[in-house]
CSV table of C-alpha atoms in Angstrom, one decimal:
chain,number,residue,atom,x,y,z
A,122,MET,CA,17.3,-6.2,-14.1
A,123,SER,CA,15.4,-4.2,-11.6
A,124,ARG,CA,16.8,-4.1,-8.1
A,125,LEU,CA,15.8,-2.7,-4.7
A,126,ARG,CA,18.3,-0.9,-2.5
A,127,ARG,CA,18.1,-1.5,1.2
A,128,PRO,CA,18.0,2.0,2.4
A,129,ASP,CA,18.6,3.7,5.8
A,130,PRO,CA,15.3,3.9,7.8
A,131,PRO,CA,13.7,7.3,7.0
A,132,ALA,CA,10.0,8.0,7.7
A,133,ARG,CA,9.2,6.6,4.2
A,134,THR,CA,11.5,4.3,2.3
A,135,PRO,CA,12.3,5.3,-1.3
A,136,VAL,CA,12.2,2.4,-3.8
A,137,MET,CA,14.8,1.7,-6.4
A,138,ILE,CA,13.2,0.2,-9.4
A,139,ALA,CA,14.9,-0.2,-12.8
A,140,GLY,CA,18.0,1.4,-11.3
A,141,ALA,CA,16.3,4.8,-10.6
A,142,ARG,CA,15.9,5.9,-7.0
A,143,ARG,CA,12.8,8.0,-6.5
A,144,ARG,CA,12.3,10.3,-3.5
A,145,ARG,CA,9.3,12.3,-2.3
A,146,GLY,CA,10.2,15.7,-1.0
A,147,ALA,CA,8.4,15.8,2.3
A,148,PRO,CA,9.5,13.5,5.1
A,149,VAL,CA,5.9,12.5,5.9
A,150,ALA,CA,3.2,12.1,3.3
A,151,LEU,CA,-0.4,12.6,4.4
A,152,PRO,CA,-3.2,10.5,3.0
A,153,VAL,CA,-4.4,12.1,-0.3
A,154,LEU,CA,-7.7,11.8,-2.2
A,155,VAL,CA,-7.7,10.9,-5.9
A,156,GLY,CA,-10.1,12.8,-8.1
A,157,VAL,CA,-11.7,16.2,-8.5
A,158,LEU,CA,-11.2,18.7,-5.8
A,159,THR,CA,-14.5,19.2,-4.0
A,160,ALA,CA,-15.4,21.6,-1.3
A,161,ALA,CA,-14.9,18.9,1.3
A,162,ALA,CA,-11.5,18.0,-0.2
A,163,ALA,CA,-10.6,21.7,-0.2
A,164,ALA,CA,-11.4,21.9,3.5
A,165,ALA,CA,-9.3,18.7,4.1
A,166,ALA,CA,-6.4,20.2,2.1
A,167,ALA,CA,-6.5,23.2,4.4
A,168,ALA,CA,-6.1,20.8,7.3
A,169,GLY,CA,-3.0,19.2,5.8
A,170,VAL,CA,-4.4,16.8,3.2
A,171,ALA,CA,-3.7,17.4,-0.4
A,172,ALA,CA,-6.0,16.5,-3.3
A,173,PRO,CA,-3.9,15.7,-6.3
A,174,ALA,CA,-4.7,16.4,-9.9
A,175,ALA,CA,-7.0,13.8,-11.6
A,176,ASP,CA,-4.0,12.4,-13.6
A,177,ARG,CA,-1.8,11.6,-10.6
A,178,ILE,CA,-1.9,9.2,-7.7
A,179,ALA,CA,0.6,10.0,-4.9
A,180,GLY,CA,3.4,7.5,-4.7
A,181,VAL,CA,2.8,6.1,-8.1
A,182,GLY,CA,4.6,7.1,-11.3
A,183,ALA,CA,2.1,5.6,-13.7
A,184,PRO,CA,-0.7,7.8,-15.0
A,185,ALA,CA,-3.8,7.6,-12.7
A,186,ALA,CA,-6.0,6.4,-15.6
A,187,GLN,CA,-3.8,3.4,-16.1
A,188,VAL,CA,-3.6,2.2,-12.5
A,189,PRO,CA,-7.0,0.4,-12.2
A,190,GLY,CA,-6.2,-1.6,-15.4
A,191,ILE,CA,-2.6,-2.4,-14.2
A,192,LEU,CA,-4.0,-3.7,-10.9
A,193,GLY,CA,-6.9,-5.5,-12.4
A,194,ARG,CA,-4.9,-7.6,-14.8
A,195,HIS,CA,-2.0,-8.4,-12.6
A,196,VAL,CA,-1.8,-11.9,-11.1
A,197,PHE,CA,-0.4,-12.2,-7.6
A,198,HIS,CA,1.2,-15.2,-5.9
A,199,PRO,CA,0.1,-15.7,-2.3
A,200,LEU,CA,2.5,-17.2,0.2
A,201,ALA,CA,-0.2,-19.8,0.9
A,202,GLY,CA,0.0,-21.0,-2.8
A,203,GLY,CA,-2.1,-20.6,-5.9
A,204,THR,CA,-2.8,-17.3,-7.7
A,205,LEU,CA,-4.9,-14.3,-6.9
A,206,SER,CA,-6.1,-11.3,-9.0
A,207,LEU,CA,-7.9,-8.1,-7.9
A,208,ALA,CA,-10.4,-8.9,-10.6
A,209,GLU,CA,-11.5,-11.8,-8.5
A,210,LEU,CA,-12.1,-9.4,-5.6
A,211,ARG,CA,-14.3,-7.0,-7.5
A,212,GLY,CA,-17.2,-6.1,-5.4
A,213,GLN,CA,-15.1,-6.0,-2.2
A,214,VAL,CA,-13.3,-3.0,-0.7
A,215,VAL,CA,-9.6,-3.8,-0.8
A,216,VAL,CA,-6.8,-2.2,1.1
A,217,LEU,CA,-3.7,-2.9,-1.0
A,218,ASP,CA,-0.5,-2.4,1.0
A,219,PHE,CA,2.9,-2.4,-0.7
A,220,TRP,CA,5.7,-3.3,1.8
A,221,ALA,CA,9.1,-5.0,2.3
A,222,THR,CA,10.8,-6.8,5.2
A,223,TRP,CA,13.7,-4.4,5.0
A,224,CYS,CA,11.5,-1.3,5.4
A,225,PRO,CA,11.2,-0.4,9.2
A,226,PRO,CA,7.9,1.6,8.8
A,227,CYS,CA,6.5,-1.4,6.9
A,228,ARG,CA,7.4,-3.8,9.7
A,229,ARG,CA,5.6,-1.6,12.2
A,230,GLU,CA,2.4,-1.2,10.2
A,231,LEU,CA,1.8,-4.8,9.2
A,232,PRO,CA,0.6,-6.1,12.6
A,233,ARG,CA,-2.0,-3.2,12.7
A,234,LEU,CA,-3.0,-3.9,9.1
A,235,ASP,CA,-3.5,-7.5,10.1
A,236,ALA,CA,-6.0,-6.4,12.7
A,237,LEU,CA,-7.7,-4.2,10.2
A,238,ASN,CA,-8.0,-7.1,7.8
A,239,ALA,CA,-9.9,-9.1,10.5
A,240,GLU,CA,-12.3,-6.2,10.9
A,241,LEU,CA,-12.9,-5.7,7.2
A,242,ALA,CA,-13.3,-9.5,6.5
A,243,ARG,CA,-16.5,-9.5,8.6
A,244,ARG,CA,-18.0,-6.7,6.5
A,245,GLY,CA,-17.1,-7.5,2.9
A,246,GLY,CA,-13.5,-6.2,2.6
A,247,ARG,CA,-9.9,-7.2,3.0
A,248,VAL,CA,-6.3,-6.1,3.3
A,249,LEU,CA,-3.9,-7.5,0.8
A,250,ALA,CA,-0.2,-7.2,1.7
A,251,VAL,CA,2.0,-7.1,-1.4
A,252,SER,CA,5.6,-7.8,-0.6
A,253,ILE,CA,8.2,-6.4,-3.0
A,254,ASP,CA,11.0,-8.5,-1.5
A,255,GLU,CA,13.1,-10.7,-3.7
A,256,ASP,CA,13.7,-13.3,-1.0
A,257,ARG,CA,10.6,-15.4,-0.2
A,258,GLU,CA,12.2,-16.8,3.0
A,259,ASN,CA,12.5,-13.4,4.5
A,260,VAL,CA,8.7,-12.8,3.9
A,261,ASP,CA,7.9,-16.3,5.4
A,262,ARG,CA,9.9,-15.6,8.5
A,263,PHE,CA,8.3,-12.2,9.0
A,264,ALA,CA,4.8,-13.6,8.6
A,265,ARG,CA,5.6,-16.4,11.1
A,266,ARG,CA,7.3,-14.0,13.6
A,267,TYR,CA,4.3,-11.7,13.8
A,268,GLY,CA,1.6,-14.4,13.4
A,269,LEU,CA,0.1,-12.5,10.5
A,270,LYS,CA,-3.2,-13.9,9.2
A,271,LEU,CA,-3.9,-11.4,6.4
A,272,PRO,CA,-3.3,-12.5,2.8
A,273,ILE,CA,0.3,-11.9,1.8
A,274,VAL,CA,1.5,-12.1,-1.7
A,275,LEU,CA,5.1,-12.1,-2.9
A,276,ASP,CA,5.4,-10.0,-6.0
A,277,GLY,CA,9.0,-8.9,-6.0
A,278,PRO,CA,10.5,-5.6,-7.3
A,279,ASN,CA,9.8,-6.6,-10.9
A,280,GLY,CA,6.1,-7.2,-10.6
A,281,VAL,CA,3.3,-4.7,-10.3
A,282,ALA,CA,5.5,-2.3,-8.3
A,283,ARG,CA,7.6,-1.8,-11.4
A,284,GLU,CA,4.6,-1.5,-13.7
A,285,LEU,CA,3.1,1.1,-11.4
A,286,ASP,CA,6.4,2.8,-11.1
A,287,LEU,CA,6.1,2.7,-7.3
A,288,GLN,CA,8.0,5.5,-5.7
A,289,ASP,CA,7.8,4.8,-2.0
A,290,VAL,CA,7.2,2.0,0.5
A,291,PRO,CA,5.1,1.6,2.5
A,292,LEU,CA,2.4,2.7,0.1
A,293,THR,CA,-1.3,1.9,0.8
A,294,LEU,CA,-4.1,2.1,-1.7
A,295,VAL,CA,-7.7,1.9,-0.7
A,296,LEU,CA,-9.7,0.5,-3.6
A,297,ASP,CA,-13.5,0.8,-3.8
A,298,ARG,CA,-15.8,-2.0,-4.9
A,299,ASP,CA,-15.2,-1.2,-8.6
A,300,GLY,CA,-11.4,-1.4,-8.2
A,301,GLN,CA,-10.9,2.4,-8.3
A,302,VAL,CA,-8.3,4.1,-6.1
A,303,ALA,CA,-10.2,6.1,-3.4
A,304,LEU,CA,-7.4,6.9,-1.1
A,305,THR,CA,-3.6,6.6,-0.9
A,306,SER,CA,-1.3,6.9,2.1
A,307,SER,CA,2.4,6.7,2.6
A,308,ARG,CA,2.1,7.0,6.4
A,309,SER,CA,2.5,4.1,8.8
A,310,ASP,CA,1.8,6.0,12.0
A,311,ALA,CA,-1.5,5.7,13.9
A,312,ALA,CA,-3.0,8.7,12.2
A,313,GLY,CA,-2.2,7.5,8.7
A,314,LEU,CA,-3.5,4.0,9.5
A,315,GLN,CA,-6.7,5.4,11.0
A,316,ALA,CA,-7.3,7.4,7.8
A,317,VAL,CA,-7.0,4.2,5.8
A,318,ALA,CA,-9.3,2.3,8.2
A,319,ASP,CA,-11.9,5.1,8.1
A,320,ALA,CA,-11.8,5.2,4.3
A,321,ALA,CA,-12.2,1.4,4.0
A,322,HIS,CA,-15.1,1.2,6.5
A,323,GLY,CA,-16.8,4.2,4.9
A,324,LEU,CA,-16.6,2.6,1.5
A,325,ILE,CA,-18.1,-0.6,2.8
A,326,ALA,CA,-20.9,1.4,4.4
A,327,GLY,CA,-21.5,3.1,1.1
A,328,ARG,CA,-20.2,6.5,2.2
A,329,PRO,CA,-17.9,8.6,0.0
A,330,VAL,CA,-14.3,8.9,1.2
A,331,ALA,CA,-13.7,12.0,3.2
A,332,ALA,CA,-10.0,12.7,4.1
A,333,ALA,CA,-9.3,14.0,7.5
A,334,GLY,CA,-6.3,16.2,8.3
A,335,ALA,CA,-4.2,13.8,10.3
A,336,GLU,CA,-1.4,15.8,11.6
A,337,GLY,CA,1.0,13.8,13.6
A,338,GLY,CA,4.5,12.5,14.2
A,339,ARG,CA,6.8,10.5,12.1
A,340,PRO,CA,5.7,7.0,11.1
């Protein structure tokens, strides 16, 4: 059975899934674009943002080509009840944030993502917070403590996180209206969250995502 290890609080929290602990090398991961390296992306890379190969999404072990299908067919279980799938949200820009109550950077970023959800909801987007906790009560307590209004789903360590071979939490994916991954970020500091917000607002406005070199401190 898959399990999650409650780690010490580094800048990003490695995830233990299927008994294998996976770490990223750098202590802080900058937001990265998914796709072909363009001139704009090359300039962004020089500023500290890396554009990965087309077959890889940062923070995800599954091949990039499989990620939209995995996300599209997965059924989530919101804390509010019922079920939800990303296929139902096709046509909206979705910020998909993987988090856990035992992850200190996650706890810091959720209130700010809650505010972002309120902004996006007025323009045809949303933030979906995917908890990989095993204990529903912990998630309920966290949501009540911070007065979170954004949609929260409890997916556990054996859900889509395992299918994606998630390597870090927090991990945020910005999905365009077609469900394709436009941006990923493992940062929970102001610069990382601003890059996520800029990408989401840009996609809603019909602009292509342009990564900005967000140098900064630890999340």
